[in-house]
Coordinates of C-alpha atoms in Angstrom, one line a residue:
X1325 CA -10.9 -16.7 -70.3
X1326 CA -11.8 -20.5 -69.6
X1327 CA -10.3 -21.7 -66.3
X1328 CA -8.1 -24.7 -67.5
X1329 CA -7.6 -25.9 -64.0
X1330 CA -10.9 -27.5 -64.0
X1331 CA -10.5 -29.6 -67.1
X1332 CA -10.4 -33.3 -66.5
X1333 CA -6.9 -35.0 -66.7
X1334 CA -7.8 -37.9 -69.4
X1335 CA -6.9 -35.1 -71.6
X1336 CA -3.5 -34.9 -70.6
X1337 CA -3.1 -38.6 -70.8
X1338 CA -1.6 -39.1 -74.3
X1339 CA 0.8 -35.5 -73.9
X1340 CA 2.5 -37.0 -70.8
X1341 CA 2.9 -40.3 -72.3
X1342 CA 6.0 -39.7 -74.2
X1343 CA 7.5 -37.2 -71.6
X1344 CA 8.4 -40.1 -68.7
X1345 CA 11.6 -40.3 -70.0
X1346 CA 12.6 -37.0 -71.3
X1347 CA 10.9 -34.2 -69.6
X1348 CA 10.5 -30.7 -72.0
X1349 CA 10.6 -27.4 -71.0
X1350 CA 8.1 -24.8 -71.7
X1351 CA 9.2 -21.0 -71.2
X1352 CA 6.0 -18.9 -70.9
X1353 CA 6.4 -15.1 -71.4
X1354 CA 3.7 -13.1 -70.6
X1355 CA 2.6 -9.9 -68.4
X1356 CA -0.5 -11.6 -67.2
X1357 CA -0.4 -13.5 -64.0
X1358 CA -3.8 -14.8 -64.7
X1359 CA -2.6 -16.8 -68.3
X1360 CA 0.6 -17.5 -66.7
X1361 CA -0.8 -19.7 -63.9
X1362 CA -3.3 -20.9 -66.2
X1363 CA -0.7 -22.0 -68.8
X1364 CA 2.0 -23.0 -65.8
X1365 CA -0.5 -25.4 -64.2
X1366 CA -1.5 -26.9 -67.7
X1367 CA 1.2 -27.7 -69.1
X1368 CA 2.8 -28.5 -65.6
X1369 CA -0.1 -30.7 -65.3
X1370 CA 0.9 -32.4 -69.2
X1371 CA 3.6 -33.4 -67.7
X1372 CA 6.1 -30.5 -69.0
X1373 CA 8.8 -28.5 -67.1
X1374 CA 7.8 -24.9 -67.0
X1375 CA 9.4 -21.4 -67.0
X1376 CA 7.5 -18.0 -66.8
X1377 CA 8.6 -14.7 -67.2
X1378 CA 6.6 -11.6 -67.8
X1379 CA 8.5 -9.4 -69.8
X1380 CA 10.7 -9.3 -73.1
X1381 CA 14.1 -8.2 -71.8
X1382 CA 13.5 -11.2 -69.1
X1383 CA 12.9 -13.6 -71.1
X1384 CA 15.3 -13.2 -73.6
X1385 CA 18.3 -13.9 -70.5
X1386 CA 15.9 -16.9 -69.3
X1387 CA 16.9 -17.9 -72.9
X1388 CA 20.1 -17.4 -72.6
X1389 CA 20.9 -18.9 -69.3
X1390 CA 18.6 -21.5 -69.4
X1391 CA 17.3 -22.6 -72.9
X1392 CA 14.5 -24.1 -73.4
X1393 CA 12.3 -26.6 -75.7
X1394 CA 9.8 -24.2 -76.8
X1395 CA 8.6 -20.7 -76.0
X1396 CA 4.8 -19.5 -75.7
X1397 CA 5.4 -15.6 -76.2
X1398 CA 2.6 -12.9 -76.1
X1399 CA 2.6 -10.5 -77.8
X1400 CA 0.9 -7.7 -76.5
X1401 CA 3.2 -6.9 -73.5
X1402 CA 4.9 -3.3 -72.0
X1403 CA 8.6 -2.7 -72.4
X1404 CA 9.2 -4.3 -75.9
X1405 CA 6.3 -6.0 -77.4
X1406 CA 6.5 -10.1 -78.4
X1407 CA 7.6 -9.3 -82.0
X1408 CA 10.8 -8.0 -80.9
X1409 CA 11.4 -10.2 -78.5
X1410 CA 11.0 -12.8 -81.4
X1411 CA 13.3 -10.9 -83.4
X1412 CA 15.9 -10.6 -81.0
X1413 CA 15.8 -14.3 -80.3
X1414 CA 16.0 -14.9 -83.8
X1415 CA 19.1 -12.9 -84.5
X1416 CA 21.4 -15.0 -82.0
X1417 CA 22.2 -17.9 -83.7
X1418 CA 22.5 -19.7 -80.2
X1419 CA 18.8 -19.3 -79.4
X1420 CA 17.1 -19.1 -83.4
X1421 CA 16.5 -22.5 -83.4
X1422 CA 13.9 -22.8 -80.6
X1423 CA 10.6 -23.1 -81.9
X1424 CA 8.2 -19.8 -80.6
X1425 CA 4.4 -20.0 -80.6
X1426 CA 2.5 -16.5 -80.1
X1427 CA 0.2 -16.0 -77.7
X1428 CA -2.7 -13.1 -78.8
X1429 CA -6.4 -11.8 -79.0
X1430 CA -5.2 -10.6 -82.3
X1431 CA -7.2 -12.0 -85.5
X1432 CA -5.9 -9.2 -88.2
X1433 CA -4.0 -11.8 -90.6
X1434 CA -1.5 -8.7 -90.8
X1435 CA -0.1 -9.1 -87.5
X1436 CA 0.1 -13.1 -87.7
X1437 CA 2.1 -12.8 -91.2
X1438 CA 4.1 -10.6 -89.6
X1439 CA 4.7 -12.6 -86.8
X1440 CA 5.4 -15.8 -88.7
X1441 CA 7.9 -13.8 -91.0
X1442 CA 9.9 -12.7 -87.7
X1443 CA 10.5 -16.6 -86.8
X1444 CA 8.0 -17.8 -85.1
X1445 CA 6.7 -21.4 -86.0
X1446 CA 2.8 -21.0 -85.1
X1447 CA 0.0 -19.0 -83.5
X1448 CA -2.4 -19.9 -80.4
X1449 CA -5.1 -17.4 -80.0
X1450 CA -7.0 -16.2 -76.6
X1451 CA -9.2 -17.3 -74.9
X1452 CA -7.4 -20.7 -74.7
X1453 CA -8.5 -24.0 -75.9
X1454 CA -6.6 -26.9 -74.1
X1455 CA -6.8 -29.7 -76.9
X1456 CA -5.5 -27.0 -79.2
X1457 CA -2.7 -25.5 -76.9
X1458 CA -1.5 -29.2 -76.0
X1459 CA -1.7 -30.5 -80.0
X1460 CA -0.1 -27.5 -81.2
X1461 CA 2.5 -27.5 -78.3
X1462 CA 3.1 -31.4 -79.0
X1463 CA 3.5 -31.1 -82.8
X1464 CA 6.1 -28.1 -82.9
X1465 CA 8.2 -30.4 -80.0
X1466 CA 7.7 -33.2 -82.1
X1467 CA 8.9 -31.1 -85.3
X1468 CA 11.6 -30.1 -83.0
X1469 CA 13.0 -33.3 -82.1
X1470 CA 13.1 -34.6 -85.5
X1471 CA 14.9 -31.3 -86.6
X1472 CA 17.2 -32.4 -83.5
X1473 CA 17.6 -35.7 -85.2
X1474 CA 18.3 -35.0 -88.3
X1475 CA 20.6 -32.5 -88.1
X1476 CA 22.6 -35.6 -85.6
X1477 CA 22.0 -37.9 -88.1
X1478 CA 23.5 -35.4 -90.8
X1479 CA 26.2 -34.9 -88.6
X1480 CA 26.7 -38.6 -88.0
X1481 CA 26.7 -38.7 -91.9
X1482 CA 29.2 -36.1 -92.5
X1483 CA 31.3 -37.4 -90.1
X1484 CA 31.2 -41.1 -91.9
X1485 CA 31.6 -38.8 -94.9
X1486 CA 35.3 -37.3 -93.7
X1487 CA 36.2 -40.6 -92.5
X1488 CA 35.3 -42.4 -95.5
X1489 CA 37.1 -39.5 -97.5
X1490 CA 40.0 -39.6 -95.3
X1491 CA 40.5 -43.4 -95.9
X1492 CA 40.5 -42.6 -99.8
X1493 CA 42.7 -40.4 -99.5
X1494 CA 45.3 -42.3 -97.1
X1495 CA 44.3 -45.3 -99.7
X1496 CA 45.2 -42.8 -102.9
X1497 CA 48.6 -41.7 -100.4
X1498 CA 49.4 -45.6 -100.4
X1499 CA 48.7 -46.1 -104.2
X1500 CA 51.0 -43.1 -104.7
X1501 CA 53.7 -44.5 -102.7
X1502 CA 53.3 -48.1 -104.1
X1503 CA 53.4 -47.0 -107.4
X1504 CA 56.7 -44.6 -106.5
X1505 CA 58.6 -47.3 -105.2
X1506 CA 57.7 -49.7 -108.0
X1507 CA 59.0 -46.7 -110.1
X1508 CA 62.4 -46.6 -108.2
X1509 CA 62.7 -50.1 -108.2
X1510 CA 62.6 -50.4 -111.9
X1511 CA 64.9 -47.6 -112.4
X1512 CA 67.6 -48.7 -110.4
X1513 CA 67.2 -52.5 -111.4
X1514 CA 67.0 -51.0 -115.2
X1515 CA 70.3 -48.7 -114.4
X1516 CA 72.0 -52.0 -112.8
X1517 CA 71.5 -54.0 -115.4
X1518 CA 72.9 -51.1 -118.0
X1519 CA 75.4 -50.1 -115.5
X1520 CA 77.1 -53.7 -115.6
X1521 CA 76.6 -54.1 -119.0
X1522 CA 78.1 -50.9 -120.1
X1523 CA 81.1 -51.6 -117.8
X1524 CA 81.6 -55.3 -119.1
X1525 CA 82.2 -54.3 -122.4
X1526 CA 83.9 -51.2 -121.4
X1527 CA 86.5 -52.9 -119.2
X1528 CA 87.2 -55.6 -122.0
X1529 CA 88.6 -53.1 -124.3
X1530 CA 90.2 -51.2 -121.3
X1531 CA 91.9 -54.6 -119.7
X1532 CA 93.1 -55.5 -123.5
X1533 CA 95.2 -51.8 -123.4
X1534 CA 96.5 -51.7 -120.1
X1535 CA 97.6 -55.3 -120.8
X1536 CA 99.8 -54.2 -123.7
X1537 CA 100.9 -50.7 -122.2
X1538 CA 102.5 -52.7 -119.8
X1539 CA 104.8 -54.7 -122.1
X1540 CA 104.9 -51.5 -124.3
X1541 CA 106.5 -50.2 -121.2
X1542 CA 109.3 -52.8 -120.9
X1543 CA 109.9 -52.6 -125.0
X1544 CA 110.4 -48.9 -124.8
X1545 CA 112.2 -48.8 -122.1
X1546 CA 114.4 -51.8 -123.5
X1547 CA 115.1 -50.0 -126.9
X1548 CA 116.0 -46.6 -124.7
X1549 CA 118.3 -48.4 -123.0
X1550 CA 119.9 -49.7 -126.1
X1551 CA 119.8 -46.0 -127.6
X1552 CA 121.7 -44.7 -125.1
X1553 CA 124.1 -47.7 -125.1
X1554 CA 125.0 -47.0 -128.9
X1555 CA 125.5 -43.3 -128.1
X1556 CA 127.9 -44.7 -125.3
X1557 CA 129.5 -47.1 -127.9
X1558 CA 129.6 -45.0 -131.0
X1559 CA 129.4 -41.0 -130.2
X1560 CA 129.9 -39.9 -133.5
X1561 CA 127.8 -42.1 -136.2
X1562 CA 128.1 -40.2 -139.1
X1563 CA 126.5 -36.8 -140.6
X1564 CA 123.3 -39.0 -141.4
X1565 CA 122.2 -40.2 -138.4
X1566 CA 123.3 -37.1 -136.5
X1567 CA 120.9 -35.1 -139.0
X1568 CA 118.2 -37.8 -138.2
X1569 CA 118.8 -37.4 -134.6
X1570 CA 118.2 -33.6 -134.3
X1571 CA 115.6 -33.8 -136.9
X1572 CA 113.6 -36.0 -134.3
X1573 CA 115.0 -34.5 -131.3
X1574 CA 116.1 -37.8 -130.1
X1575 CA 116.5 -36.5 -126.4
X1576 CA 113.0 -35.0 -126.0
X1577 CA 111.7 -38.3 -127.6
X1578 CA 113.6 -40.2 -125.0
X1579 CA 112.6 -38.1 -122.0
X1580 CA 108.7 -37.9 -123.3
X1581 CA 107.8 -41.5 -124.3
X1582 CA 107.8 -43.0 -121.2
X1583 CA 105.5 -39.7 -120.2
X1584 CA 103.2 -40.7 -122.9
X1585 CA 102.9 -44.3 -121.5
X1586 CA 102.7 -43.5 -117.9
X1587 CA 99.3 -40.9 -119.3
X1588 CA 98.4 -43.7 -120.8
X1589 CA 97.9 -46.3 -118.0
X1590 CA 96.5 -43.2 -115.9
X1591 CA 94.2 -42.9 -118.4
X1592 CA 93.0 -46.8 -118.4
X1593 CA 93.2 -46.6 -114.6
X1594 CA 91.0 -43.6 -114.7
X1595 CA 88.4 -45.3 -117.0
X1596 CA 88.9 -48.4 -114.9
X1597 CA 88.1 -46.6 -111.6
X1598 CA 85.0 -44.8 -113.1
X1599 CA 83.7 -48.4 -114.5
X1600 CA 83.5 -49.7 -110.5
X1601 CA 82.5 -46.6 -109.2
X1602 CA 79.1 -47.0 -111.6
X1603 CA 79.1 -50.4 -110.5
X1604 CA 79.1 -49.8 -106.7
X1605 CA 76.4 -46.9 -107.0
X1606 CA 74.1 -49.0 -109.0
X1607 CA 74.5 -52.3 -107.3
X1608 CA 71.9 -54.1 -106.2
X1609 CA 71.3 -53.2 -102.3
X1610 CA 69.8 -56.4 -100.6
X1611 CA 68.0 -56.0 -97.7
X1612 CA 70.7 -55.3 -94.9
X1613 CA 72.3 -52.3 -94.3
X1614 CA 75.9 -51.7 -94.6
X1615 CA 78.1 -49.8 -93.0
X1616 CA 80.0 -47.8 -95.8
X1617 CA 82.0 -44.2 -95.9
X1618 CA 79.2 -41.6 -96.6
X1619 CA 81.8 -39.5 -98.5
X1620 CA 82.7 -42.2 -101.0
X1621 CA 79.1 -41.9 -101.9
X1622 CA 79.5 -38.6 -102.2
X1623 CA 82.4 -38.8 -104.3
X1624 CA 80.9 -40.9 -106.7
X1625 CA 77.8 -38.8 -107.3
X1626 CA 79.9 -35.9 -108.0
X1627 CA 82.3 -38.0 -110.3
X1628 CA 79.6 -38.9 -112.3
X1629 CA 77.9 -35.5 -112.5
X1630 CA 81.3 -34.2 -113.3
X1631 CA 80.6 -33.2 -116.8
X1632 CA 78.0 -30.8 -115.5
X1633 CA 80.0 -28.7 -113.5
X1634 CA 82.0 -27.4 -116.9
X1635 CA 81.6 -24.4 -118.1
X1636 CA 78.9 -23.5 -121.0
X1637 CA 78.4 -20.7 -123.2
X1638 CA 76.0 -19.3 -120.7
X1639 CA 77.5 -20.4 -117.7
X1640 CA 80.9 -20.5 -116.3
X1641 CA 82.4 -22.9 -114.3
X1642 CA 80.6 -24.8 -111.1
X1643 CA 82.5 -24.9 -108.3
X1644 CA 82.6 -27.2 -105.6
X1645 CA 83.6 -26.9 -102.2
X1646 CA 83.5 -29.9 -99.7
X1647 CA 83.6 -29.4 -96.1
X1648 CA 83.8 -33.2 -95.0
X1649 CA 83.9 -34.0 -91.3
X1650 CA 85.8 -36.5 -89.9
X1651 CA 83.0 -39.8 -90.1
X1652 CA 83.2 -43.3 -89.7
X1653 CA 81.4 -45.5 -91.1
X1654 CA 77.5 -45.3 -91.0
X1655 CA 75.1 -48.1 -91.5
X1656 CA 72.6 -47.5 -94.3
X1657 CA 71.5 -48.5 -97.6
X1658 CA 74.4 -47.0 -99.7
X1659 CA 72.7 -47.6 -103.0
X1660 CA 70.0 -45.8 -102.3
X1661 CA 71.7 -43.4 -100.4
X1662 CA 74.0 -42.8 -103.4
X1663 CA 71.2 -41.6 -105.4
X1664 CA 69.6 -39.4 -103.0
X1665 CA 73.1 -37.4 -103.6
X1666 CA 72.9 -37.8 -107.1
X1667 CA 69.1 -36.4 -107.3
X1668 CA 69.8 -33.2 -104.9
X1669 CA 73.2 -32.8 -106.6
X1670 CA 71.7 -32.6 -110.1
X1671 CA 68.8 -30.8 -108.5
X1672 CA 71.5 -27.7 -107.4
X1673 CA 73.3 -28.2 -110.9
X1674 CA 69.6 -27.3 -112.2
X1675 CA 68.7 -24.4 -109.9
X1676 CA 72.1 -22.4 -110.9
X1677 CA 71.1 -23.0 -114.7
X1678 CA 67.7 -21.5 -114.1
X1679 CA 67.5 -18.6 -116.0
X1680 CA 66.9 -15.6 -114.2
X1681 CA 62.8 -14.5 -114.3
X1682 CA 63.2 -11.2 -111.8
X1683 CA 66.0 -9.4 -111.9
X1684 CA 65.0 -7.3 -109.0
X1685 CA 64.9 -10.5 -106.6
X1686 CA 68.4 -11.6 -107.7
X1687 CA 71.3 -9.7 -108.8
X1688 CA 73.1 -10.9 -111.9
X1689 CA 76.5 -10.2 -109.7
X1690 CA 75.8 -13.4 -107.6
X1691 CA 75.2 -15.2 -111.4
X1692 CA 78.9 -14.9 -112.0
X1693 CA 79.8 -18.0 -111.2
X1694 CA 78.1 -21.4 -110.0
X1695 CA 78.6 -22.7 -106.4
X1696 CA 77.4 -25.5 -104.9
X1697 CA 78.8 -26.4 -101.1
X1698 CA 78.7 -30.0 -99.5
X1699 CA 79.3 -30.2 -95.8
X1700 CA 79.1 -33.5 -93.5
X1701 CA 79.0 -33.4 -89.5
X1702 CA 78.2 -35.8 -87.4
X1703 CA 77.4 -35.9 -83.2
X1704 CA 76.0 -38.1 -80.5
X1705 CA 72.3 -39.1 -82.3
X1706 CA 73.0 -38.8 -86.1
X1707 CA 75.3 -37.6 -88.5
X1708 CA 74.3 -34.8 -90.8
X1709 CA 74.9 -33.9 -94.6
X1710 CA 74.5 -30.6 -96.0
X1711 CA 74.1 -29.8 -100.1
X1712 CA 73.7 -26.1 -100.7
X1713 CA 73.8 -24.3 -104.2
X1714 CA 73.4 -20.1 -105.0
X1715 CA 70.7 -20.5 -107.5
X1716 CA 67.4 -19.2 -107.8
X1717 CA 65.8 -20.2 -104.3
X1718 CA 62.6 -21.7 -103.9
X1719 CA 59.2 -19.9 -102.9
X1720 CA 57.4 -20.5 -99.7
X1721 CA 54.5 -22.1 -101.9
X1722 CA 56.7 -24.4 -104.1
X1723 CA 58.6 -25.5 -100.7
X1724 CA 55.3 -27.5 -99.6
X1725 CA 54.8 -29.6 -102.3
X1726 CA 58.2 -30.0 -103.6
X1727 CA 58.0 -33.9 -102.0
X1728 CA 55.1 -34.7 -103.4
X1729 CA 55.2 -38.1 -105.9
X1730 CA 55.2 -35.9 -109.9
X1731 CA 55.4 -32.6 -108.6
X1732 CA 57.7 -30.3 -110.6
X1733 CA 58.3 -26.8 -111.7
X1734 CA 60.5 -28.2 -114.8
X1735 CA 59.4 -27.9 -118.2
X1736 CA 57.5 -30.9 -119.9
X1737 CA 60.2 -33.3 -120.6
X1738 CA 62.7 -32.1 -118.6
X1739 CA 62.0 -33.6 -114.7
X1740 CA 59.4 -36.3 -114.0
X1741 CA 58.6 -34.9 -110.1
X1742 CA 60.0 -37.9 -108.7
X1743 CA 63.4 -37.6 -107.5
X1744 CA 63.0 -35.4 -104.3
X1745 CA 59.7 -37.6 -103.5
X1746 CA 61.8 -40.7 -103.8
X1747 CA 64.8 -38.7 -101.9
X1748 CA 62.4 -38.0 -99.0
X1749 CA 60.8 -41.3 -98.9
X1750 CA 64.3 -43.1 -99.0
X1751 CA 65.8 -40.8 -96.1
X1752 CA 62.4 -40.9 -93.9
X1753 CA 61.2 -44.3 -94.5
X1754 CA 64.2 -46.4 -95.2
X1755 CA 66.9 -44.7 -92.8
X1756 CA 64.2 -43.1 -90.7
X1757 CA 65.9 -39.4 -90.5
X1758 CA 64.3 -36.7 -91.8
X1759 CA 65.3 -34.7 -95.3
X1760 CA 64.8 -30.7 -94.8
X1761 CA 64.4 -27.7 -97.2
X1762 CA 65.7 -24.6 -96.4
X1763 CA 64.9 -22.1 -99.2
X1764 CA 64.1 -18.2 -100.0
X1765 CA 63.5 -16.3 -103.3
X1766 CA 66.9 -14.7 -104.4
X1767 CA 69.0 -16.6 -101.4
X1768 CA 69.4 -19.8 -102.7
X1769 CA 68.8 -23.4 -101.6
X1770 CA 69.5 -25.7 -99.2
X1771 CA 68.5 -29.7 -98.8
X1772 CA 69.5 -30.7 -95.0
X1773 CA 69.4 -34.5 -94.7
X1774 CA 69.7 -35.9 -91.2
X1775 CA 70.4 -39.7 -90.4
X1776 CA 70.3 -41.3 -86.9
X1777 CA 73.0 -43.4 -85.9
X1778 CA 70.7 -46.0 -84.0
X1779 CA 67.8 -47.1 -86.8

């Protein structure tokens, strides 16, 4: 064994040169004293921090409590040998990465593949050379803190990755949103502009009948009055005219007409009524909110949807029940707020017209009929409006993506995925309340939409 301790320092110079700043440590294990204080005062002496232990099992919770830079292991020690302590080191993920250099008499090529396939990074053979123990000592550090850094600069780079992928995707978010309100925008600018049209020529027709039903009025009321005053005058006219009058049955005639023309101006009232009920739930907002009656809008919505809730050949009747609270007047945008209505209205029309896929999930006795509840409360902090139908339900999977901008579960053709997402956005971003799903399979749906009174 050569006697490091008498070498001459110069050697050590250019090993303890880049340690000033960053001192290494060195964990020795070996069951020789002698090659421990020779390696200790060497590497001690390079300007290194050093551990020793002289046994397997020891070293291994030196490891553990204590880990170090790199490990000199021999491997020809009692208890278990330096091959299993490599292997065991090797096997815990928290200590695989420190580099381990053999220490052995051992030339058989054997034993050196076989320490090299356990893990270990290199081999420094006995009786010691110092140059080589320091070179070989200073490259696997060196090799080590270039691993070090590049697995923090691939970290670093991930990281950038993540964010950089994060921004695209809050950029795509954006985009989606932009292009969804550009969407809405154009639809209810587009329905507007239809809406008034619609209603102009409508209401010309409409104004030109009411307008004459009401001096049809006063001219059949007029000419009663003068048929009753000739029966007053002259109570027998002849067999002619009596035939003629029980042909006709004068006195139903005279009780009906003015029936028929009272229908009538209901009738152009009605149409009348509809015609600036469209106009007020596709008028142009504006930027300020207004404080309206929430149930008008609901009113309107279902006056226009009206035609849907008939019965079909496959479906019976909808029914409606409204539970309306007593509210004032809330400030919002009632444009906007009308459609919201409309879209989870129609949306509840839709779900009760869903065929039914699984019999098992949902009787055909709770098919009998369509039902579709609205309910409005209101308290301190917000007022709340609840649309509920006994359709179909929604699944757990479909629930978390139903808001999403083009999501649907309707055929091609049938639904373009916007109308919730535009719902949502308009309740959350434009009122800031919140608009809530409460679904199961077989149990039916219900949309919760929640509006503070302070925004």
């Amino acid at each position: 064994m050569i006697n490091l301790h008498n070498q001459t320092n110069d050697l050590l110079t250019e090993s303890t040169s880049n340690t000033l700043h960053n001192i290494e440590t060195i964990l020795v294990i070996d069951d020789s004293p002698t090659n421990l204080q020779v390696l200790h005062a060497t590497l001690e002496n390079a300007g290194y921090e050093v551990i020793v232990e002289m046994d397997g099992n020891s070293g291994i919770e030196q490891v553990k409590n204590n880990p170090p830079d790199l490990i000199l292991l021999d491997v020809m020690m009692p208890g278990i040998d330096g091959f299993e302590t490599c292997r065991r080191l090797q096997a815990n993920p928290s200590t695989q990465e420190i580099p381990i250099i053999f220490i052995t008499a051992l030339s058989d090529s054997v034993e050196k593949v076989k320490g090299l396939s356990l893990g270990a990074v290199d081999y420094i053979t006995k009786p010691f050379n110092q140059k080589e123990v320091l070179a070989r000592i200073k490259l696997h550090l060196k090799l080590r803190q270039l691993k070090l850094e590049l697995d923090e600069q691939k970290q670093q780079l991930e990281q950038r990755v993540k964010e950089r992928t994060a921004e695209l995707s809050q950029a795509l978010e954006e985009l989606k949103k932009t292009q969804l309100q550009l969407v809405h925008t154009e639809k209810i600018s587009f329905l507007g502009q239809l809406v008034t049209g619609v209603a102009h020529e409508v209401n010309n027709p409409v104004g030109f009948i009411s307008t004459n039903l009401y001096h049809a009025d006063h001219y059949i009321q007029d000419l009663i009055n003068l048929v009753k005053l000739y029966q007053k005058k002259f109570p027998t006219p002849g067999y002619e005219i009596e035939d003629n009058i029980k042909a006709m049955d004068l006195e139903h005639v005279l009780q009906d007409l003015p029936k028929v023309i009272s229908s009538m101006k209901l009738g152009t009232e009605r149409i009348q009524g509809i015609m600036q009920s469209l106009r007020n739930f596709s008028r142009v907002d504006g930027e300020q909110k207004k404080a309206v009656d929430i149930h008008e809008g609901l009113e309107t919505s279902l006056m226009i949807l009206q035609h849907r809730f008939k019965a079909l050949p496959k479906r019976p009747t909808i029914n409606v029940i409204k539970e309306y609270g007593n509210l004032p007047k809330i400030k919002c945008y009632p444009v906007q707020l009308n459609q919201v209505f409309m879209n989870l209205i129609s949306n509840a029309i839709d779900a009760i017209e869903e065929p039914i896929k699984d019999i098992d999930a949902f009787s055909t006795a709770s098919r009998r009929f369509g039902l579709i509840r609205i309910r409005t409360t209101i308290d301190k902090e917000q007022v709340t409006i609840q649309i509920s139908d006994n359709g179909m339900g929604i699944s757990e999977s479909v629930q978390s993506q139903i808001f999403q901008p083009f999501f649907t579960t309707k055929p091609e053709g049938k639904g373009s995925g916007l109308g919730l997402s535009i719902s949502n956005q308009i309740i959350t971003e434009k009122h800031g309340g919140t608009l809530q799903c409460i679904s199961s399979v077989g149990n039916g749906t219900e949309f919760v939409i929640q509006i503070p009174l302070k925004s």
